[in-house]
């Protein structure tokens, strides 16, 4: 079955450490997205990519970085510059603009 | 600026009762509208969508929603809920010809036996 795989499901970060969240899709979708979810705030867009080797900042990109070297993969790095990284991170993909986005099962990041 | 408002943060309801989850949006251009459901510690699953055509949209799990352009609303309804419908529900819009989803803050539906 096609879908989006996020790993790990749970991740812990020490102060000053960078961590990378994995997102892989086998839906052959061109566009991929990263969202951050905090209680009571809905989902906020961090970064998105329409095609390989190209990506744009979303609404809350500070303290995060991404790469898109392959169509299937869109990893997110949470850097030490992100002062409040504790959240649930969701990856999504879509085939064309205006089409619904498919979501992975998320990664929950916590600070040690 | 475009925005999505879900007026109710929590909706408690007894099993087999009807439910309506409200969603209003503000936009100066045409939009596509969506409802998603999120079960605990999982991603979002698409319930239904409105792209064009009939304003009454039927989705999975017995849910339906009606697009009302004059009231800029897209309320979600189910005539009889089950315990398994307990989850967080998100309304979202995409502006026409863009690819950025704008989410509401979510409504937690709690179904009691």
Short mmCIF file of N, CA, C and O in Angstrom, two decimals, chain A residues 9 31 33 35 37 40 42-43 50 88 90 94 97-98 100-101 103-105 108, chain B residues 32 34 36 38 41-44 46 49 51 90 94 98-101 103-105:
data_model
loop_
_atom_site.label_atom_id
_atom_site.label_comp_id
_atom_site.label_asym_id
_atom_site.label_seq_id
_atom_site.Cartn_x
_atom_site.Cartn_y
_atom_site.Cartn_z
N UNK A 9 9.00 7.34 15.83
CA UNK A 9 7.71 7.77 16.36
C UNK A 9 7.89 8.70 17.55
O UNK A 9 7.14 9.64 17.76
N UNK A 31 4.78 17.12 -4.23
CA UNK A 31 4.85 18.08 -3.13
C UNK A 31 4.90 17.38 -1.78
O UNK A 31 4.19 16.40 -1.54
N UNK A 33 5.41 18.29 2.68
CA UNK A 33 5.22 19.35 3.67
C UNK A 33 5.62 18.87 5.06
O UNK A 33 5.51 17.68 5.37
N UNK A 35 4.61 19.94 9.08
CA UNK A 35 3.78 20.73 9.97
C UNK A 35 4.20 20.47 11.41
O UNK A 35 4.64 19.38 11.76
N UNK A 37 2.49 20.55 15.26
CA UNK A 37 1.20 20.57 15.96
C UNK A 37 1.43 20.76 17.45
O UNK A 37 2.15 19.98 18.08
N UNK A 40 -4.12 22.83 21.02
CA UNK A 40 -4.96 24.01 20.92
C UNK A 40 -4.57 24.99 19.82
O UNK A 40 -5.18 26.05 19.69
N UNK A 42 -3.81 23.87 16.41
CA UNK A 42 -3.92 23.33 15.06
C UNK A 42 -2.56 22.99 14.51
O UNK A 42 -1.60 22.77 15.24
N UNK A 43 -2.46 22.96 13.19
CA UNK A 43 -1.21 22.64 12.51
C UNK A 43 -0.64 23.90 11.89
O UNK A 43 -1.36 24.69 11.26
N UNK A 50 7.83 21.72 -3.54
CA UNK A 50 6.99 21.37 -4.70
C UNK A 50 7.70 20.39 -5.62
O UNK A 50 7.06 19.59 -6.31
N UNK A 88 4.47 17.81 18.26
CA UNK A 88 4.16 16.66 17.40
C UNK A 88 4.38 17.14 15.97
O UNK A 88 3.82 18.15 15.55
N UNK A 90 4.29 16.51 11.88
CA UNK A 90 3.59 15.74 10.85
C UNK A 90 4.13 16.06 9.47
O UNK A 90 4.29 17.23 9.11
N UNK A 94 1.28 15.74 -1.41
CA UNK A 94 0.14 15.88 -2.31
C UNK A 94 0.64 15.80 -3.75
O UNK A 94 1.80 16.11 -4.04
N UNK A 97 -1.27 20.96 -6.65
CA UNK A 97 -1.88 22.01 -5.81
C UNK A 97 -3.39 21.89 -5.80
O UNK A 97 -4.01 21.61 -6.82
N UNK A 98 -3.98 22.08 -4.62
CA UNK A 98 -5.42 22.02 -4.51
C UNK A 98 -5.95 20.65 -4.19
O UNK A 98 -7.13 20.50 -3.91
N UNK A 100 -6.08 17.17 -1.80
CA UNK A 100 -5.88 16.87 -0.37
C UNK A 100 -4.51 16.28 -0.11
O UNK A 100 -3.95 15.61 -0.94
N UNK A 101 -4.03 16.56 1.04
CA UNK A 101 -2.71 16.07 1.41
C UNK A 101 -2.82 14.82 2.27
O UNK A 101 -3.66 14.71 3.13
N UNK A 103 -1.14 12.32 5.09
CA UNK A 103 -0.30 12.55 6.26
C UNK A 103 0.34 11.26 6.76
O UNK A 103 -0.26 10.19 6.68
N UNK A 104 1.53 11.41 7.31
CA UNK A 104 2.16 10.33 8.06
C UNK A 104 1.61 10.28 9.47
O UNK A 104 0.76 11.09 9.84
N UNK A 105 2.09 9.34 10.28
CA UNK A 105 1.59 9.17 11.64
C UNK A 105 2.30 10.02 12.67
O UNK A 105 2.00 9.94 13.85
N UNK A 108 6.81 12.47 17.68
CA UNK A 108 6.68 13.31 18.88
C UNK A 108 8.07 13.60 19.42
O UNK A 108 8.79 12.67 19.79
N UNK B 32 -10.90 25.76 -1.64
CA UNK B 32 -11.29 24.36 -1.50
C UNK B 32 -11.37 24.09 0.01
O UNK B 32 -10.57 24.61 0.77
N UNK B 34 -11.90 21.28 3.39
CA UNK B 34 -11.63 19.92 3.81
C UNK B 34 -11.96 19.75 5.30
O UNK B 34 -11.89 20.70 6.08
N UNK B 36 -10.63 16.96 8.27
CA UNK B 36 -9.75 15.85 8.61
C UNK B 36 -10.09 15.37 10.02
O UNK B 36 -10.53 16.15 10.87
N UNK B 38 -8.31 13.22 13.38
CA UNK B 38 -7.06 12.75 13.97
C UNK B 38 -7.35 11.95 15.23
O UNK B 38 -7.90 12.49 16.19
N UNK B 41 -2.34 10.25 18.83
CA UNK B 41 -0.99 9.87 18.43
C UNK B 41 -0.92 9.34 16.99
O UNK B 41 -0.08 8.48 16.68
N UNK B 42 -1.80 9.84 16.16
CA UNK B 42 -1.77 9.46 14.75
C UNK B 42 -1.76 10.69 13.87
O UNK B 42 -1.94 11.82 14.34
N UNK B 43 -1.55 10.47 12.58
CA UNK B 43 -1.65 11.57 11.63
C UNK B 43 -3.08 11.90 11.32
O UNK B 43 -4.01 11.40 11.94
N UNK B 44 -3.27 12.76 10.33
CA UNK B 44 -4.61 13.18 9.94
C UNK B 44 -5.12 12.33 8.78
O UNK B 44 -4.36 11.93 7.90
N UNK B 46 -8.22 12.19 5.82
CA UNK B 46 -9.22 13.00 5.15
C UNK B 46 -10.60 12.40 5.34
O UNK B 46 -10.83 11.23 5.03
N UNK B 49 -14.16 16.38 1.31
CA UNK B 49 -13.63 17.57 0.67
C UNK B 49 -14.70 18.22 -0.20
O UNK B 49 -15.60 17.54 -0.71
N UNK B 51 -14.56 20.63 -3.53
CA UNK B 51 -13.77 21.32 -4.55
C UNK B 51 -14.67 22.16 -5.44
O UNK B 51 -14.32 23.29 -5.81
N UNK B 90 -10.39 18.54 12.33
CA UNK B 90 -9.82 19.78 11.82
C UNK B 90 -10.48 20.18 10.51
O UNK B 90 -10.58 19.37 9.59
N UNK B 94 -7.81 25.43 1.31
CA UNK B 94 -6.73 25.75 0.38
C UNK B 94 -7.26 26.85 -0.52
O UNK B 94 -8.33 26.71 -1.09
N UNK B 98 -3.49 27.53 -5.14
CA UNK B 98 -2.30 27.46 -4.30
C UNK B 98 -2.24 26.07 -3.69
O UNK B 98 -3.09 25.23 -3.96
N UNK B 99 -1.25 25.82 -2.88
CA UNK B 99 -1.11 24.51 -2.29
C UNK B 99 -0.80 24.62 -0.81
O UNK B 99 -0.08 23.79 -0.26
N UNK B 100 -1.31 25.64 -0.16
CA UNK B 100 -1.04 25.82 1.26
C UNK B 100 -2.34 25.64 2.04
O UNK B 100 -3.26 26.44 1.93
N UNK B 101 -2.35 24.57 2.83
CA UNK B 101 -3.50 24.32 3.68
C UNK B 101 -3.47 25.27 4.88
O UNK B 101 -2.43 25.43 5.51
N UNK B 103 -5.24 25.59 8.50
CA UNK B 103 -6.02 24.77 9.42
C UNK B 103 -6.72 25.61 10.47
O UNK B 103 -6.20 26.64 10.91
N UNK B 104 -7.87 25.12 10.90
CA UNK B 104 -8.48 25.61 12.11
C UNK B 104 -7.76 25.00 13.31
O UNK B 104 -6.88 24.15 13.16
N UNK B 105 -8.15 25.42 14.50
CA UNK B 105 -7.48 24.97 15.71
C UNK B 105 -8.01 23.63 16.22
O UNK B 105 -7.49 23.10 17.19
#
